[in-house]
CSV table of C-alpha atoms in Angstrom, one decimal:
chain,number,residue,atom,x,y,z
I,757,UNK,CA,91.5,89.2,126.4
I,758,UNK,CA,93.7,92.1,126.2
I,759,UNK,CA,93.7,94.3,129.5
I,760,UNK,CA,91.4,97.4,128.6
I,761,UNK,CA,93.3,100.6,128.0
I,762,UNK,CA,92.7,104.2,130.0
I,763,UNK,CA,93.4,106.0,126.9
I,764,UNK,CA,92.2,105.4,123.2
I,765,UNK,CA,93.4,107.5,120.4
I,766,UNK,CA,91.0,107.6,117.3
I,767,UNK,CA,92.6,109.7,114.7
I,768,UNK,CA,92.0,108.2,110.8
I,769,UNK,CA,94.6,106.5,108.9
I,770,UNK,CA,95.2,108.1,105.8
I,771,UNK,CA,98.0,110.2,104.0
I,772,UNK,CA,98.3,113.8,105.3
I,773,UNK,CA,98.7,117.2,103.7
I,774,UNK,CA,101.6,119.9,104.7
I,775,UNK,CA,99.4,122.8,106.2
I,776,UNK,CA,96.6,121.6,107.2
I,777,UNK,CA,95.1,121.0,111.2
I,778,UNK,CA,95.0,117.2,112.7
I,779,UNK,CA,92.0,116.5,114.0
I,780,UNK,CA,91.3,113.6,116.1
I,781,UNK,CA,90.3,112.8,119.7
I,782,UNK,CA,90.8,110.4,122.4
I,783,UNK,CA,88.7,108.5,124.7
I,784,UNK,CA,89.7,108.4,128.6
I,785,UNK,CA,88.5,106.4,130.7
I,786,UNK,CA,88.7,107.8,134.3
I,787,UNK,CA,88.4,105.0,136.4
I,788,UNK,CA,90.9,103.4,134.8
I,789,UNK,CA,93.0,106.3,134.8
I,790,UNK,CA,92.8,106.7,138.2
I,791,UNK,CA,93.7,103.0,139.1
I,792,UNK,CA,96.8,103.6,136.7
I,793,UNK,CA,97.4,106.9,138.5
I,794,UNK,CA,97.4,108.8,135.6
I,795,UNK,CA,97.1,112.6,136.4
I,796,UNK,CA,98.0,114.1,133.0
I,797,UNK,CA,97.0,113.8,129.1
I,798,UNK,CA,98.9,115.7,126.9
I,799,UNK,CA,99.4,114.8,122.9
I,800,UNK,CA,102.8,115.3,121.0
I,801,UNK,CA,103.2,115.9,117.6
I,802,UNK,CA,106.5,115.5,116.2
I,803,UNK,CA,108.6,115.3,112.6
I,804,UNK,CA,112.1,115.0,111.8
I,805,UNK,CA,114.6,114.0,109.8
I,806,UNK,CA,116.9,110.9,110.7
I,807,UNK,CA,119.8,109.7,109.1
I,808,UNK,CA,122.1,107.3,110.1
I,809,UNK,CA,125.4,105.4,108.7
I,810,UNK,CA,126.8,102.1,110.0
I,811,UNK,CA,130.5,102.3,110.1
I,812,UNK,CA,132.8,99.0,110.5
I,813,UNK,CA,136.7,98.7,111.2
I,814,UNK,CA,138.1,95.8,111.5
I,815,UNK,CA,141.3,95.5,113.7
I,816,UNK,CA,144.3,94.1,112.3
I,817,UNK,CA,146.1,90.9,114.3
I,818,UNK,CA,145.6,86.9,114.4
I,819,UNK,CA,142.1,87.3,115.6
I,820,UNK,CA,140.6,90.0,113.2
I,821,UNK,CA,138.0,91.8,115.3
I,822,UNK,CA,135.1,94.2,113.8
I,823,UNK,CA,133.8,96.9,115.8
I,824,UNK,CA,130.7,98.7,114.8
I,825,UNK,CA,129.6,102.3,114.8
I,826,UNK,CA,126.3,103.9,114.6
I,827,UNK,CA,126.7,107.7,113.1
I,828,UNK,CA,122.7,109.1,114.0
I,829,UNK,CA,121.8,112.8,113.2
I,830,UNK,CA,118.0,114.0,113.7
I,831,UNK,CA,116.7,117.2,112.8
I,832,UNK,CA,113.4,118.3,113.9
I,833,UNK,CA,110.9,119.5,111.6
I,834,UNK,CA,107.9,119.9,114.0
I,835,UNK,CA,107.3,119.6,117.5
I,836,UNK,CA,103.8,121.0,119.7
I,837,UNK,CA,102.6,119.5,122.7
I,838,UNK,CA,98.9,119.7,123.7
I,839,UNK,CA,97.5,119.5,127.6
I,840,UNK,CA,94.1,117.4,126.4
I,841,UNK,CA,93.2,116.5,130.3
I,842,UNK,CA,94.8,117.8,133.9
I,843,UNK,CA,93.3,115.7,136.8
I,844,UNK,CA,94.2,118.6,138.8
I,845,UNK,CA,92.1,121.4,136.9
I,846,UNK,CA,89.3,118.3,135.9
I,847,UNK,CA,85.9,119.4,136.8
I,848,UNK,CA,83.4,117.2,139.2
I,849,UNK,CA,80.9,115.0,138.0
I,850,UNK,CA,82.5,113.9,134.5
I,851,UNK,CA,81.0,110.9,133.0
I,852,UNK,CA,83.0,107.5,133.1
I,853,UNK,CA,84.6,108.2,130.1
I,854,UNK,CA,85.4,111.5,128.5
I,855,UNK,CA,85.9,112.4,124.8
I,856,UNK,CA,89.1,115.0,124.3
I,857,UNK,CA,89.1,116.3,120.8
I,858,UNK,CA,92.2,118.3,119.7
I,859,UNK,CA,93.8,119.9,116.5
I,860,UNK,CA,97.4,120.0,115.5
I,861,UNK,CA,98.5,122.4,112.7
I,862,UNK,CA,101.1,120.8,110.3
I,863,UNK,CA,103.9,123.7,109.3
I,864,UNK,CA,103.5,124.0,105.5
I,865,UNK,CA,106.5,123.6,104.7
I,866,UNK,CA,107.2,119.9,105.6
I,867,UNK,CA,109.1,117.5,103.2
I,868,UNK,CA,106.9,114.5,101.8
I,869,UNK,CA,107.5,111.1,104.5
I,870,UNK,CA,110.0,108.7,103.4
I,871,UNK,CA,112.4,105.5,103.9
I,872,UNK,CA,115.2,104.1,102.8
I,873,UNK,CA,117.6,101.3,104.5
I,874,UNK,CA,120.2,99.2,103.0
I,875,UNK,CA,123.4,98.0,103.9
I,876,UNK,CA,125.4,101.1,105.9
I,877,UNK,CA,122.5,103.7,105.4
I,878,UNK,CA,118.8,104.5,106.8
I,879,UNK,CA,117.0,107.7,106.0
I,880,UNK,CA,113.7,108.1,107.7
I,881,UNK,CA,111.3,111.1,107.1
I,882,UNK,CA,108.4,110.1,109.7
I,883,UNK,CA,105.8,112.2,111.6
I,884,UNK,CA,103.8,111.2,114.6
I,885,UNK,CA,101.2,111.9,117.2
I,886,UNK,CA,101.9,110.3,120.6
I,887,UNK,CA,99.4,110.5,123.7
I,888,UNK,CA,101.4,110.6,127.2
I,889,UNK,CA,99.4,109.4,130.2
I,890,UNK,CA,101.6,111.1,132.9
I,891,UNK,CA,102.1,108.8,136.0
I,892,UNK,CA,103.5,110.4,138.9
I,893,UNK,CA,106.6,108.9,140.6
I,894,UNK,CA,110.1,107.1,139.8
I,895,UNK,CA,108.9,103.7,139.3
I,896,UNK,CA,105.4,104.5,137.3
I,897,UNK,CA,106.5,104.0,133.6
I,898,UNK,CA,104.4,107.1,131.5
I,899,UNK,CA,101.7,105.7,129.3
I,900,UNK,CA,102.0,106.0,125.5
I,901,UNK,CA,99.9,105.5,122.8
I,902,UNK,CA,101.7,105.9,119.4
I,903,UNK,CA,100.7,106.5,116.2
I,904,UNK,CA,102.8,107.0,112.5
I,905,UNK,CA,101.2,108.6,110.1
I,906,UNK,CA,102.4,110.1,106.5
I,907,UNK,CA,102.7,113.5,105.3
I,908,UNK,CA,103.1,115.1,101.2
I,909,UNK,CA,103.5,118.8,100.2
I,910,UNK,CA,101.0,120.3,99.1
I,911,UNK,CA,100.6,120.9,95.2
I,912,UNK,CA,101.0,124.4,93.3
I,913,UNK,CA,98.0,125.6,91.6
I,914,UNK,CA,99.6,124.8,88.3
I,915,UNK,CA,100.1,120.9,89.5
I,916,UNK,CA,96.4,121.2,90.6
I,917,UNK,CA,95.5,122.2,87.5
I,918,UNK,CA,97.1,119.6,85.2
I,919,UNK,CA,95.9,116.9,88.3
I,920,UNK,CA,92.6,117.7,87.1
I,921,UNK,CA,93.5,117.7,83.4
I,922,UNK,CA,95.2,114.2,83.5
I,923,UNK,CA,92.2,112.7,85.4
I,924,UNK,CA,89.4,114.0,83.0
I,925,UNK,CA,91.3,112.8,80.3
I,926,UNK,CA,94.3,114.4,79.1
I,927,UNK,CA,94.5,116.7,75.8
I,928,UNK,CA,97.5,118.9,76.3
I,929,UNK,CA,100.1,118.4,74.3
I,930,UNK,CA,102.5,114.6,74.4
I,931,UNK,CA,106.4,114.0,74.6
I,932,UNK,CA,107.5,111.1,73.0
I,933,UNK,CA,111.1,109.7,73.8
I,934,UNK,CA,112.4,107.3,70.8
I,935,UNK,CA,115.4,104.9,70.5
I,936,UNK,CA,116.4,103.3,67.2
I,937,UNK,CA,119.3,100.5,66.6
I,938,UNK,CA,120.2,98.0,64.3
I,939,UNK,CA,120.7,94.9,65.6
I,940,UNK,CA,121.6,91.4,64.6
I,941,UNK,CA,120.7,87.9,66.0
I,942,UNK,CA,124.4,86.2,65.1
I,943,UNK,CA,127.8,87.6,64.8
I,944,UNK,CA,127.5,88.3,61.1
I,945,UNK,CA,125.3,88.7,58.2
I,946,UNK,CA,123.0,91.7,57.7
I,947,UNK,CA,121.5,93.5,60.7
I,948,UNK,CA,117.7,93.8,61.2
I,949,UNK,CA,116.4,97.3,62.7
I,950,UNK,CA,114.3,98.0,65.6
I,951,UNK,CA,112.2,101.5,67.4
I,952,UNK,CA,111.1,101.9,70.6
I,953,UNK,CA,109.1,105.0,71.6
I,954,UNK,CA,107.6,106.1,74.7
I,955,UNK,CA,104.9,108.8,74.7
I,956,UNK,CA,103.5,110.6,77.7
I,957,UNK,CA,101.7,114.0,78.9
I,958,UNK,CA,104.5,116.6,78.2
I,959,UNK,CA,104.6,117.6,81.9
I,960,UNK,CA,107.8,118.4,83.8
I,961,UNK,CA,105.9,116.3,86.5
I,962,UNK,CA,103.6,113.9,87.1
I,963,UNK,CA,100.9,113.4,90.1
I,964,UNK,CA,101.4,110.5,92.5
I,965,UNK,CA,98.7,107.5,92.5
I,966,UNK,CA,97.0,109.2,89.1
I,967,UNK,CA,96.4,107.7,86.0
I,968,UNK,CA,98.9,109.0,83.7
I,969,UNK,CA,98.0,107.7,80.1
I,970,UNK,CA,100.7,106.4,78.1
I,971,UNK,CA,101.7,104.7,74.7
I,972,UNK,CA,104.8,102.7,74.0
I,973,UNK,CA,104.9,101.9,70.5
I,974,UNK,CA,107.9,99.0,69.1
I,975,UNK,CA,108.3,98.6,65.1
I,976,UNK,CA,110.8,96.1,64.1
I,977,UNK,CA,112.1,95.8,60.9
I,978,UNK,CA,113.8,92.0,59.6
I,979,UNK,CA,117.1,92.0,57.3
I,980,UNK,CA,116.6,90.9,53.7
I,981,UNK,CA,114.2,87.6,54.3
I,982,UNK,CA,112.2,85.8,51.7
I,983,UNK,CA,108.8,86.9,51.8
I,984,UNK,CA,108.0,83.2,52.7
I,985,UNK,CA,109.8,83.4,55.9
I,986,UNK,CA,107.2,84.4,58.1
I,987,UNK,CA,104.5,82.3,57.9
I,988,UNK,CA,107.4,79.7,58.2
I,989,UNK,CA,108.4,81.2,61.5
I,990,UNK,CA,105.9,83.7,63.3
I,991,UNK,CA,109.1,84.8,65.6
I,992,UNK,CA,111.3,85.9,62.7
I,993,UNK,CA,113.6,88.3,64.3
I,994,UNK,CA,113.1,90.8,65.5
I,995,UNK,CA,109.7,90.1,66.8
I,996,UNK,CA,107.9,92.3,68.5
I,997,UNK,CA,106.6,91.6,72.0
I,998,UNK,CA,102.8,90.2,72.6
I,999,UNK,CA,102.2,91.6,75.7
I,1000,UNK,CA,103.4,94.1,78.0
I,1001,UNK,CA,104.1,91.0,80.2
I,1002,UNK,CA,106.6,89.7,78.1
I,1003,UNK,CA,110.1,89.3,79.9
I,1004,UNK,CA,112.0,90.7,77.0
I,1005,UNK,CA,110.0,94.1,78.0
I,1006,UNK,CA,111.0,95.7,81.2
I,1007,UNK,CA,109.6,98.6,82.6
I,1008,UNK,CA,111.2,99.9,86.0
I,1009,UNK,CA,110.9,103.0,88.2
I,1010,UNK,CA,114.9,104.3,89.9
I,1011,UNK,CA,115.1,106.0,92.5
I,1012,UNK,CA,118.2,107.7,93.2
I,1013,UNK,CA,119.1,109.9,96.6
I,1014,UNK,CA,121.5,111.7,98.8
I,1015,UNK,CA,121.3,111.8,102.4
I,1016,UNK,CA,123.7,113.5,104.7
I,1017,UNK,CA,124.8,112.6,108.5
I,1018,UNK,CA,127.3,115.3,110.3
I,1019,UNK,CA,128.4,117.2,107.2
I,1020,UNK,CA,129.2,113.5,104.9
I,1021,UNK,CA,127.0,112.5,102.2
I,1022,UNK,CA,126.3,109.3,100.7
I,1023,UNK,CA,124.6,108.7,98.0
I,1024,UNK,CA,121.8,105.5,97.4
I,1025,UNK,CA,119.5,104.4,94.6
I,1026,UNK,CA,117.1,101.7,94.7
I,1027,UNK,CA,114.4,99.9,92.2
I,1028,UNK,CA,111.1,100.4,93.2
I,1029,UNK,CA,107.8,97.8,91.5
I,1030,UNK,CA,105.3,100.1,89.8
I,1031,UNK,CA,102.1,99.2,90.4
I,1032,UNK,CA,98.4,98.7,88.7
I,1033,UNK,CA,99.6,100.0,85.2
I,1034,UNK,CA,102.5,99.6,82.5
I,1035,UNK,CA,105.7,98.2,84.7
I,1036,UNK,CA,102.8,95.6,86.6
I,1037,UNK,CA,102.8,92.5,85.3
I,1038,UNK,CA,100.0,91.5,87.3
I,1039,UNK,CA,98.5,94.7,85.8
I,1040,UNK,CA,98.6,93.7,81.9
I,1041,UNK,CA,94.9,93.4,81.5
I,1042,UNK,CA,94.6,97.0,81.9
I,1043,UNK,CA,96.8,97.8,79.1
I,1044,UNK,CA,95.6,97.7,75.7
I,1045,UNK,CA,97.5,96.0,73.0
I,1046,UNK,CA,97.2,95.9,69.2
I,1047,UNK,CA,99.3,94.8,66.3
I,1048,UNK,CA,100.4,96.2,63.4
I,1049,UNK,CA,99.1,94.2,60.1
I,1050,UNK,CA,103.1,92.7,59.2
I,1051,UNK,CA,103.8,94.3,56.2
I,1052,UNK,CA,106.0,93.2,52.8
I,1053,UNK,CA,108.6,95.6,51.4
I,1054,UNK,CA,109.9,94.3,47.9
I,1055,UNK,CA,113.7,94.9,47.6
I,1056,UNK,CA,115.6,93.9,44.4
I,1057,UNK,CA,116.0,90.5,43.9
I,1058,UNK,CA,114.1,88.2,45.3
I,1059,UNK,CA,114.3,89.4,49.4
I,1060,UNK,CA,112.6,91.8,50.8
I,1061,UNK,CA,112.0,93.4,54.7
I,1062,UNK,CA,108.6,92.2,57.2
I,1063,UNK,CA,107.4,95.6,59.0
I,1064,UNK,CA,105.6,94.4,62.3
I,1065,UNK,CA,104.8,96.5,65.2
I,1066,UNK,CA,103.2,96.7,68.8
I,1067,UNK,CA,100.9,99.2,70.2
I,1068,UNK,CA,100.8,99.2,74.3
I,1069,UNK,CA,98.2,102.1,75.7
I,1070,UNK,CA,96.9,102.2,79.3
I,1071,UNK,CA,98.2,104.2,82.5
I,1072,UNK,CA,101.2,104.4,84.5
I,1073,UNK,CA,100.9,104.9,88.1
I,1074,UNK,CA,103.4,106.0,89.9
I,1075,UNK,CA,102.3,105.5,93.9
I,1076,UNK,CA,106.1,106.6,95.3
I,1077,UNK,CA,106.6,109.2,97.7
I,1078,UNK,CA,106.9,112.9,95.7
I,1079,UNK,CA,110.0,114.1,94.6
I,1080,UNK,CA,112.0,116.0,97.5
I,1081,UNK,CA,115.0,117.8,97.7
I,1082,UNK,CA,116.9,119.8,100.9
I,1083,UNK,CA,119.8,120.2,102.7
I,1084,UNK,CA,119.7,117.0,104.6
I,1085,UNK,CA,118.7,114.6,102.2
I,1086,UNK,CA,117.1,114.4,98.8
I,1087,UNK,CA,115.6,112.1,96.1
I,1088,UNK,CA,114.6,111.5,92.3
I,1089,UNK,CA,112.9,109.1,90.3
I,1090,UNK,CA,114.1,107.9,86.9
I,1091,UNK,CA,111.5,106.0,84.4
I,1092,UNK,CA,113.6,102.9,82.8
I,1093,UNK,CA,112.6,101.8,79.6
I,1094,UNK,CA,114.0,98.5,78.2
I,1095,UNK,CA,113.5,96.1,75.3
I,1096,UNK,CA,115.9,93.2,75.2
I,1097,UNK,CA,116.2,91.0,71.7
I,1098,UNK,CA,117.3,88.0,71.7
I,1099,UNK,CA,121.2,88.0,70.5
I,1100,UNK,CA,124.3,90.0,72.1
I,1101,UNK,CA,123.7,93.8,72.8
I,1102,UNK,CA,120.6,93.5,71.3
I,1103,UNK,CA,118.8,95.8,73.6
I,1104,UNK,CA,117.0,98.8,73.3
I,1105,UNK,CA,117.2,101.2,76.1
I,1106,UNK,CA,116.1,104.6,77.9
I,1107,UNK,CA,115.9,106.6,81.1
I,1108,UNK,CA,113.6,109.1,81.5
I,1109,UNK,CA,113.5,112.0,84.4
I,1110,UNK,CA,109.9,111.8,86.3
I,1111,UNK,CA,109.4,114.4,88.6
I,1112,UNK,CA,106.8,113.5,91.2
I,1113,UNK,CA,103.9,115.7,93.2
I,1114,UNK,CA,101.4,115.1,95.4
I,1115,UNK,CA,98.8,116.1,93.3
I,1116,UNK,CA,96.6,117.2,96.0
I,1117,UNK,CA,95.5,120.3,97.7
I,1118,UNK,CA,95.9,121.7,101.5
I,1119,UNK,CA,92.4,121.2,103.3
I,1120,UNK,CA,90.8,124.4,104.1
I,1121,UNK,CA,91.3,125.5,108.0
I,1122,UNK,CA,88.7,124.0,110.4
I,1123,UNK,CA,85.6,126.4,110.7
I,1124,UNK,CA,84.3,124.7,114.4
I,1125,UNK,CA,86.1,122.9,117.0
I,1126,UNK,CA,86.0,118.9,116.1
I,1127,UNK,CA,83.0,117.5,116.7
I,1128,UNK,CA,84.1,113.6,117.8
I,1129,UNK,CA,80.7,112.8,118.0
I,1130,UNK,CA,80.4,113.2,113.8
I,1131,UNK,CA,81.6,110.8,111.2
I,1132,UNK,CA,84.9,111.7,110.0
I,1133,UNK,CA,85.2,113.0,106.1
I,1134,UNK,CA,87.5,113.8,104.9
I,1135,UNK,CA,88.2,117.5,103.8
I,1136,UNK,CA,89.4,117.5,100.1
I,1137,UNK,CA,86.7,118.8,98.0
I,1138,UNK,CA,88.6,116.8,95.2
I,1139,UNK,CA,88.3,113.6,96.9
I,1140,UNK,CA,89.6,111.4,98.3
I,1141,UNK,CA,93.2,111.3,99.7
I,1142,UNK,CA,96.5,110.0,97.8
I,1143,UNK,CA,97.7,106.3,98.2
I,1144,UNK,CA,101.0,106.3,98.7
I,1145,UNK,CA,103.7,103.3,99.4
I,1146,UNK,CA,105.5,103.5,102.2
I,1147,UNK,CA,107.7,100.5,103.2
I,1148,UNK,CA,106.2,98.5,106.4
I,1149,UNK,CA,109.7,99.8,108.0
I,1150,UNK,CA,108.5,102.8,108.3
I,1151,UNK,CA,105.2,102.3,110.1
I,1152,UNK,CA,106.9,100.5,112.4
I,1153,UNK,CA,108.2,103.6,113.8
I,1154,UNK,CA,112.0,102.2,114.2
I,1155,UNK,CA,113.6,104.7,113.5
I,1156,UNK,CA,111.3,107.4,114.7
I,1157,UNK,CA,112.8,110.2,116.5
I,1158,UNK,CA,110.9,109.3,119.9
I,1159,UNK,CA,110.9,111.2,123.2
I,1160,UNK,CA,111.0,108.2,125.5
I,1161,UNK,CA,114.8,108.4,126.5
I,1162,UNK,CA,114.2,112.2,127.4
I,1163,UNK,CA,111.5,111.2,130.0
I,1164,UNK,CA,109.1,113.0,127.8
């Protein structure tokens, strides 16, 4: 069995809001303490920015040799230190083990957590609480109990609003975004024509983690066919897809950044795997799909066109970290659209702008100290908080801007 710890921290694990008071406590043990000759408690909270680029040279000569370089830059975005328990200032006749609440007000103001690493560059946006058990002397290592958690911005009232909107069912206006192309299956002969149109809320951005309805609709018309044809070959080209699980149909989320490290910028862009809606193949079941009865248009002669078409409608959920931009680093998200016939060049393509909120509220202020002793809800009148994905990289607190090395 693990040895039993002096100090517990019990602060709940979920997505955070810029603005609004931590609340949490911890649970010191005092006998323990004392045989780890603790004589402090003090909580940290900290934020920042860290950026870093891996730089390589390689030496010219018989023996090529490479030499690495690490370029790091932090800048803080919050820092408070708490006292929660001073043996020296302790009253007499505590119980064994003591319950020290506190409360940590976020700045406002704070960028949404993030992290990137690839290759040559790491961007980390991380917060953290960490509880110091101050040991007195050289050789007594201070004890530390660590803990990530994540952070968004807060949304406008107007991004409130539409939140709301989009979860009770959305009846504002739509944007639809169309493509149309003629395309062939060979190198010659007559070309066949195919549409692709996406239709969302006309927003200029979207919540995180919500529901956003959607309809992507796909017509396809054939070149001059007998009318025969089809019920010879089901697939006559172009066919339109059967399901939105259909590998000819690829729906992808970009996102593309900028980071900065001593005054040089380098740019980044990765593909991210939407989840639980259009873009999920594991998702498909959620996403309605109906057909088009095909359809006969008589040319002269004795051809004539098939009209089929494909109706996908279900959500598109978009659990990223919001959209951020500032002097340090910045990202964006780009929706990516594509419908791939078979053939050469046969595809049917767009990229759509999504601009990305939290969709959520600042709590209200705390109206009593914590009360450690009373289950923990959480403070959103609208609900619950936001899921967001965050890679497991970033919980692991790597590259967290610690204070260990300062003797903190």
């Amino acid at each position: 069995m693990p040895d039993p710890q002096a100090i517990v921290l019990n602060f709940p694990d979920f997505v955070r809001v810029a603005g609004e008071t931590l609340q949490g406590y911890i649970d010191l043990d005092l006998g323990l303490a004392a045989q780890d000759k603790i004589e402090k408690v003090k909580i940290k909270l900290r934020g920042s920015v860290l950026t870093r680029t891996t730089e390589r040279t390689h030496a010219p000569g018989q023996e090529a040799q490479s030499t690495t370089h690490y370029r790091t830059q932090n800048h803080e975005l919050v820092r408070l230190d708490q006292v929660l328990w001073d043996q020296s200032s302790a009253p007499q006749g505590l119980p064994s083990v003591i319950q020290c609440p506190f409360q940590l007000p976020l700045p406002p103001n704070l960028p949404p957590s993030f992290h990137y690493s690839h290759s040559n560059h790491t961007v980390t946006v991380s917060y953290s609480i960490e509880v110091v058990g101050s040991r007195h002397g050289v050789f007594h290592a201070n004890r530390r109990v660590r803990k990530i958690f994540s952070v968004v911005p807060a949304a406008s009232p107007w991004e409130l609003n539409t939140t709301a909107a989009i979860k009770q069912g959305w009846n504002g206006p739509w944007k639809p975004q169309t493509i149309k192309k003629e395309i062939r299956h060979g190198l010659f002969g007559d070309h066949s024509e195919a549409t692709m149109e996406l239709v969302l809320p006309d927003l200029p951005s979207f919540p995180m983690s919500v529901n956003v309805p959607f309809a992507l609709h796909i017509w396809t018309k054939t070149k001059p066919v007998h009318q025969e044809d089809l019920d010879k070959n089901p697939k006559l080209f172009p066919a339109p897809p059967q399901t939105p699980a259909d590998s000819e149909l690829e729906v992808k989320l970009r996102r593309q950044g900028r980071m900065q490290t001593y005054g040089k910028s380098e740019h980044f862009e990765e593909e991210l795997q939407l989840r639980g809606g259009l873009g999920d193949k594991n998702a498909v079941t959620s996403i309605r799909t109906t057909f088009d009865q095909p359809s006969f248009t008589q040319l002269d002669g004795s051809k004539g066109i098939w009209n089929r078409a494909v109706h996908f409608e279900g959500a598109l959920v978009i659990p990223e970290t919001p959209s951020f931009s500032g002097e340090h680093v910045e990202w964006h998200y780009t929706l990516k659209v594509k419908m791939d016939f078979p053939g050469l060049g046969n595809i049917l393509e767009f990229k759509i702008p999504v601009h990305i909120n939290s969709g959520v509220a600042c709590p209200p202020l705390p109206t009593a100290p914590y009360q450690y002793n009373v289950p923990y809800t959480y403070p959103l009148p609208s609900g619950p908080p936001p899921l967001m994905h965050l890679p497991q990289s970033y919980w692991s607190g790597e590259h967290h801007n610690w204070d260990e090395e300062n003797g903190e």
